[in-house]
Short mmCIF file of C-alpha atoms in Angstrom, two decimals:
data_model
loop_
_atom_site.label_atom_id
_atom_site.label_comp_id
_atom_site.label_asym_id
_atom_site.label_seq_id
_atom_site.Cartn_x
_atom_site.Cartn_y
_atom_site.Cartn_z
CA GLU A 1 -15.96 17.45 14.75
CA ALA A 2 -12.17 16.06 15.34
CA GLY A 3 -10.66 15.41 12.29
CA VAL A 4 -8.26 12.37 11.19
CA THR A 5 -5.52 11.29 13.62
CA GLN A 6 -2.39 9.77 12.59
CA PHE A 7 0.68 8.88 14.89
CA PRO A 8 3.32 9.16 15.01
CA SER A 9 4.17 11.82 12.97
CA HIS A 10 7.26 10.70 11.88
CA SER A 11 9.05 7.29 12.55
CA VAL A 12 12.80 6.62 11.90
CA ILE A 13 13.72 2.62 11.74
CA GLU A 14 16.42 0.77 10.76
CA LYS A 15 15.87 -2.03 7.75
CA GLY A 16 14.70 -5.31 9.42
CA GLN A 17 13.01 -3.57 12.64
CA THR A 18 9.41 -3.48 13.32
CA VAL A 19 6.77 0.01 13.01
CA THR A 20 2.89 0.33 13.60
CA LEU A 21 1.38 3.25 12.69
CA ARG A 22 -1.91 4.21 13.99
CA CYS A 23 -4.85 5.84 12.65
CA ASP A 24 -7.95 7.30 14.67
CA PRO A 25 -10.96 7.93 12.40
CA ILE A 26 -13.57 10.78 12.79
CA SER A 27 -16.28 8.83 15.28
CA GLY A 28 -19.10 7.40 13.16
CA HIS A 29 -16.92 7.05 10.23
CA ASP A 30 -17.35 3.30 9.42
CA ASN A 31 -14.96 3.61 6.08
CA LEU A 32 -11.29 3.70 6.84
CA TYR A 33 -8.47 3.88 4.43
CA TRP A 34 -4.69 3.55 4.22
CA TYR A 35 -2.82 5.16 1.41
CA ARG A 36 0.91 5.79 0.73
CA ARG A 37 3.08 8.00 -1.17
CA VAL A 38 6.53 7.29 -1.80
CA MET A 39 8.83 10.19 -2.60
CA GLY A 40 7.76 11.49 -6.06
CA LYS A 41 5.04 9.05 -6.82
CA GLU A 42 1.60 9.55 -6.80
CA ILE A 43 -0.34 8.52 -3.29
CA LYS A 44 -1.31 5.11 -3.67
CA PHE A 45 -4.31 2.89 -2.09
CA LEU A 46 -3.15 0.48 0.48
CA LEU A 47 -6.83 -0.93 1.89
CA HIS A 48 -9.94 -0.18 3.21
CA PHE A 49 -12.15 -1.10 5.78
CA VAL A 50 -16.12 -0.95 6.27
CA LYS A 51 -16.08 -1.19 10.24
CA GLU A 52 -14.03 -3.84 11.09
CA SER A 53 -13.78 -5.71 7.63
CA LYS A 54 -11.12 -5.40 5.07
CA GLN A 55 -13.48 -4.52 1.91
CA ASP A 56 -10.60 -4.15 -0.19
CA GLU A 57 -6.85 -4.64 0.46
CA SER A 58 -5.81 -4.97 -3.32
CA GLY A 59 -3.36 -2.13 -2.75
CA MET A 60 -1.27 -3.69 -0.19
CA PRO A 61 2.13 -4.50 -1.71
CA ASN A 62 3.43 -7.46 0.26
CA ASN A 63 2.84 -10.14 3.38
CA ARG A 64 5.24 -7.39 5.44
CA PHE A 65 2.07 -5.41 5.75
CA LEU A 66 -0.72 -5.85 7.99
CA ALA A 67 -3.64 -3.76 8.78
CA GLU A 68 -6.24 -4.16 11.92
CA ARG A 69 -9.10 -2.30 12.74
CA THR A 70 -10.55 -3.96 15.79
CA GLY A 71 -13.86 -3.19 17.04
CA GLY A 72 -14.41 -1.10 14.04
CA THR A 73 -12.56 2.17 15.49
CA TYR A 74 -8.96 2.75 15.59
CA SER A 75 -6.68 1.37 12.86
CA THR A 76 -2.94 0.16 12.99
CA LEU A 77 -1.01 -0.73 10.17
CA LYS A 78 2.14 -2.74 10.99
CA VAL A 79 4.99 -3.26 8.73
CA GLN A 80 7.20 -6.47 9.60
CA PRO A 81 10.08 -6.58 8.72
CA ALA A 82 10.91 -3.03 7.10
CA GLU A 83 12.52 -2.67 3.98
CA LEU A 84 14.30 0.50 2.76
CA GLU A 85 11.14 0.66 0.18
CA ASP A 86 8.50 1.26 2.62
CA SER A 87 9.84 4.72 3.37
CA GLY A 88 7.28 7.41 2.65
CA VAL A 89 4.63 9.29 3.77
CA TYR A 90 1.58 6.72 5.10
CA PHE A 91 -2.09 8.53 4.99
CA CYS A 92 -5.04 7.43 6.51
CA ALA A 93 -8.67 8.62 5.35
CA SER A 94 -12.11 8.09 6.70
CA SER A 95 -15.60 8.46 5.59
CA ARG A 96 -19.20 8.40 6.29
CA GLU A 97 -21.66 5.50 5.57
CA PHE A 98 -22.67 5.31 1.71
CA GLY A 99 -26.29 6.79 1.93
CA GLN A 100 -25.94 8.98 4.53
CA ALA A 101 -25.22 12.01 2.03
CA PHE A 102 -21.50 11.53 0.82
CA TYR A 103 -19.16 14.12 2.23
CA GLY A 104 -16.62 12.64 0.66
CA TYR A 105 -12.88 11.60 2.17
CA THR A 106 -11.06 13.17 5.24
CA PHE A 107 -7.08 12.64 5.50
CA GLY A 108 -4.93 12.68 8.38
CA SER A 109 -1.98 14.41 8.43
CA GLY A 110 -0.02 11.55 7.90
CA THR A 111 3.02 9.83 9.37
CA ARG A 112 6.50 9.98 7.55
CA LEU A 113 8.41 6.87 7.82
CA THR A 114 12.04 6.92 7.20
CA VAL A 115 13.81 3.36 7.02
CA VAL A 116 17.53 3.55 7.11
CA ALA B 24 -7.89 1.46 -15.76
CA GLN B 25 -8.28 4.04 -13.76
CA SER B 26 -5.81 7.04 -13.33
CA VAL B 27 -5.36 10.37 -13.10
CA THR B 28 -2.69 12.45 -14.75
CA GLN B 29 -1.26 16.08 -13.52
CA PRO B 30 0.59 16.96 -16.13
CA ASP B 31 2.72 19.70 -14.67
CA ILE B 32 4.81 18.84 -11.94
CA HIS B 33 5.93 21.89 -10.86
CA ILE B 34 4.61 25.50 -11.63
CA THR B 35 5.45 28.88 -10.66
CA VAL B 36 3.31 32.06 -10.69
CA SER B 37 3.74 35.50 -9.39
CA GLU B 38 1.38 36.57 -6.80
CA GLY B 39 -1.75 38.11 -8.06
CA ALA B 40 -1.66 36.25 -11.18
CA SER B 41 -4.11 33.83 -12.22
CA LEU B 42 -3.73 29.94 -12.09
CA GLU B 43 -4.84 26.35 -13.77
CA LEU B 44 -3.66 23.32 -12.79
CA ARG B 45 -4.41 20.34 -15.24
CA CYS B 46 -5.94 17.14 -14.68
CA ASN B 47 -7.22 14.90 -17.06
CA TYR B 48 -8.67 11.26 -15.47
CA SER B 49 -9.76 7.90 -16.74
CA TYR B 50 -12.46 5.71 -14.74
CA GLY B 51 -14.61 3.37 -16.07
CA ALA B 52 -17.73 4.29 -14.29
CA THR B 53 -19.43 8.05 -12.94
CA PRO B 54 -16.62 9.74 -11.63
CA TYR B 55 -16.32 11.52 -8.15
CA LEU B 56 -13.72 14.06 -8.55
CA PHE B 57 -11.66 15.99 -6.00
CA TRP B 58 -8.62 18.38 -5.52
CA TYR B 59 -6.51 18.12 -2.42
CA VAL B 60 -4.23 20.37 -1.40
CA GLN B 61 -0.81 19.52 1.15
CA SER B 62 0.98 22.41 2.24
CA PRO B 63 4.42 21.97 4.02
CA GLY B 64 4.20 20.05 7.03
CA GLN B 65 0.01 19.29 6.99
CA GLY B 66 -2.04 16.54 5.80
CA LEU B 67 -4.29 16.64 2.90
CA GLN B 68 -6.93 19.10 2.56
CA LEU B 69 -9.79 19.02 0.53
CA LEU B 70 -10.35 22.15 -1.89
CA LEU B 71 -13.39 21.02 -3.35
CA LYS B 72 -15.15 18.13 -4.89
CA TYR B 73 -17.66 17.09 -8.15
CA PHE B 74 -20.09 14.69 -7.71
CA SER B 75 -23.13 15.83 -10.00
CA GLY B 76 -24.93 18.85 -11.26
CA ASP B 77 -23.43 22.01 -11.78
CA THR B 78 -20.34 21.42 -13.60
CA LEU B 79 -18.02 24.46 -12.17
CA VAL B 80 -17.86 23.82 -8.23
CA GLN B 81 -16.77 26.23 -5.96
CA GLY B 82 -14.27 25.50 -3.12
CA ILE B 83 -12.33 26.81 -0.11
CA LYS B 84 -9.57 29.44 -0.53
CA GLY B 85 -11.29 30.91 -3.94
CA PHE B 86 -10.65 27.81 -5.58
CA GLU B 87 -12.95 26.59 -8.54
CA ALA B 88 -12.69 23.39 -10.64
CA GLU B 89 -14.70 22.76 -13.81
CA PHE B 90 -15.80 19.14 -14.97
CA LYS B 91 -15.57 18.70 -18.71
CA ARG B 92 -16.49 15.04 -19.19
CA SER B 93 -15.84 14.95 -22.89
CA GLN B 94 -12.36 15.93 -22.08
CA SER B 95 -12.16 13.89 -18.97
CA SER B 96 -11.00 16.95 -17.77
CA PHE B 97 -11.12 18.42 -13.94
CA ASN B 98 -8.80 21.65 -14.18
CA LEU B 99 -8.58 23.86 -10.78
CA ARG B 100 -8.45 27.47 -11.49
CA LYS B 101 -8.02 30.75 -9.16
CA PRO B 102 -8.00 34.20 -10.50
CA SER B 103 -5.57 35.68 -8.25
CA VAL B 104 -2.82 33.74 -6.37
CA HIS B 105 -1.51 34.34 -2.67
CA TRP B 106 1.98 33.67 -1.44
CA SER B 107 -0.04 31.20 0.96
CA ASP B 108 -1.21 29.23 -2.37
CA ALA B 109 2.24 27.72 -2.17
CA ALA B 110 1.88 23.97 -2.03
CA GLU B 111 1.08 20.76 -3.58
CA TYR B 112 -1.95 20.27 -5.17
CA PHE B 113 -3.70 16.33 -6.16
CA CYS B 114 -6.17 15.65 -8.33
CA ALA B 115 -7.95 12.44 -7.44
CA VAL B 116 -10.92 10.23 -8.88
CA GLY B 117 -13.24 7.53 -7.19
CA GLY B 118 -16.80 6.65 -7.55
CA SER B 119 -20.15 6.23 -5.85
CA THR B 120 -19.15 2.98 -3.79
CA LEU B 121 -16.68 4.69 -1.46
CA GLY B 122 -14.03 2.39 -2.74
CA ARG B 123 -10.53 3.69 -3.39
CA LEU B 124 -9.28 6.67 -4.58
CA TYR B 125 -6.76 7.07 -7.42
CA PHE B 126 -4.62 10.36 -7.31
CA GLY B 127 -2.64 12.30 -9.89
CA ARG B 128 1.33 12.73 -9.06
CA GLY B 129 0.74 16.10 -7.46
CA THR B 130 1.66 19.70 -8.73
CA GLN B 131 3.68 21.51 -6.86
CA LEU B 132 3.07 25.19 -7.06
CA THR B 133 5.53 28.12 -6.20
CA VAL B 134 4.15 31.64 -5.73
CA TRP B 135 6.99 34.49 -6.34
CA PRO B 136 6.20 37.87 -4.32
#
């Protein structure tokens, strides 16, 4: 099966601009997660979708971040307006529905966001 | 509170030497434990996972990890390191409800030829 796909792989934007990151999960995976790693820190959870619903968005840092998953397929994460501290690597992961044998999470390659 | 501690930020070993990366966790329910590896320019790749049963789990690339409930640890081991193992390693803990994972800060492994 195809893996989790994220694009762009890199993005450099100026402070105050808007950036939209996209994640395509593995087909059939109802669970989709966003994580972020700021340089030198741990990978931190942002939010969790089950199909198109936000199951847990407790990790979203502030209201400049907006995540959507229309139709329960791909997801986008928009940062508007971007600040310097938003720089980091944004990872997306997906997993199957619980109860169908838990295979764990599959991560994408990440989007490296640099805000200058 | 849920957390993962990887006490070693950076480890250097010689090729062919044995390796042990430490991981301690704090989790309020039955933990699901994972080790991921990230090579330069790559995403997070799952090395192995522990859900239940045998506390010694085998993973890909010759890695293994042992779950010790009494010590809240899930250390990663490899008997003989290869130069291609140089990467950053992350320990993570989650629960059975497929919710969020909690990651450690990562351990950067350097392998000397």
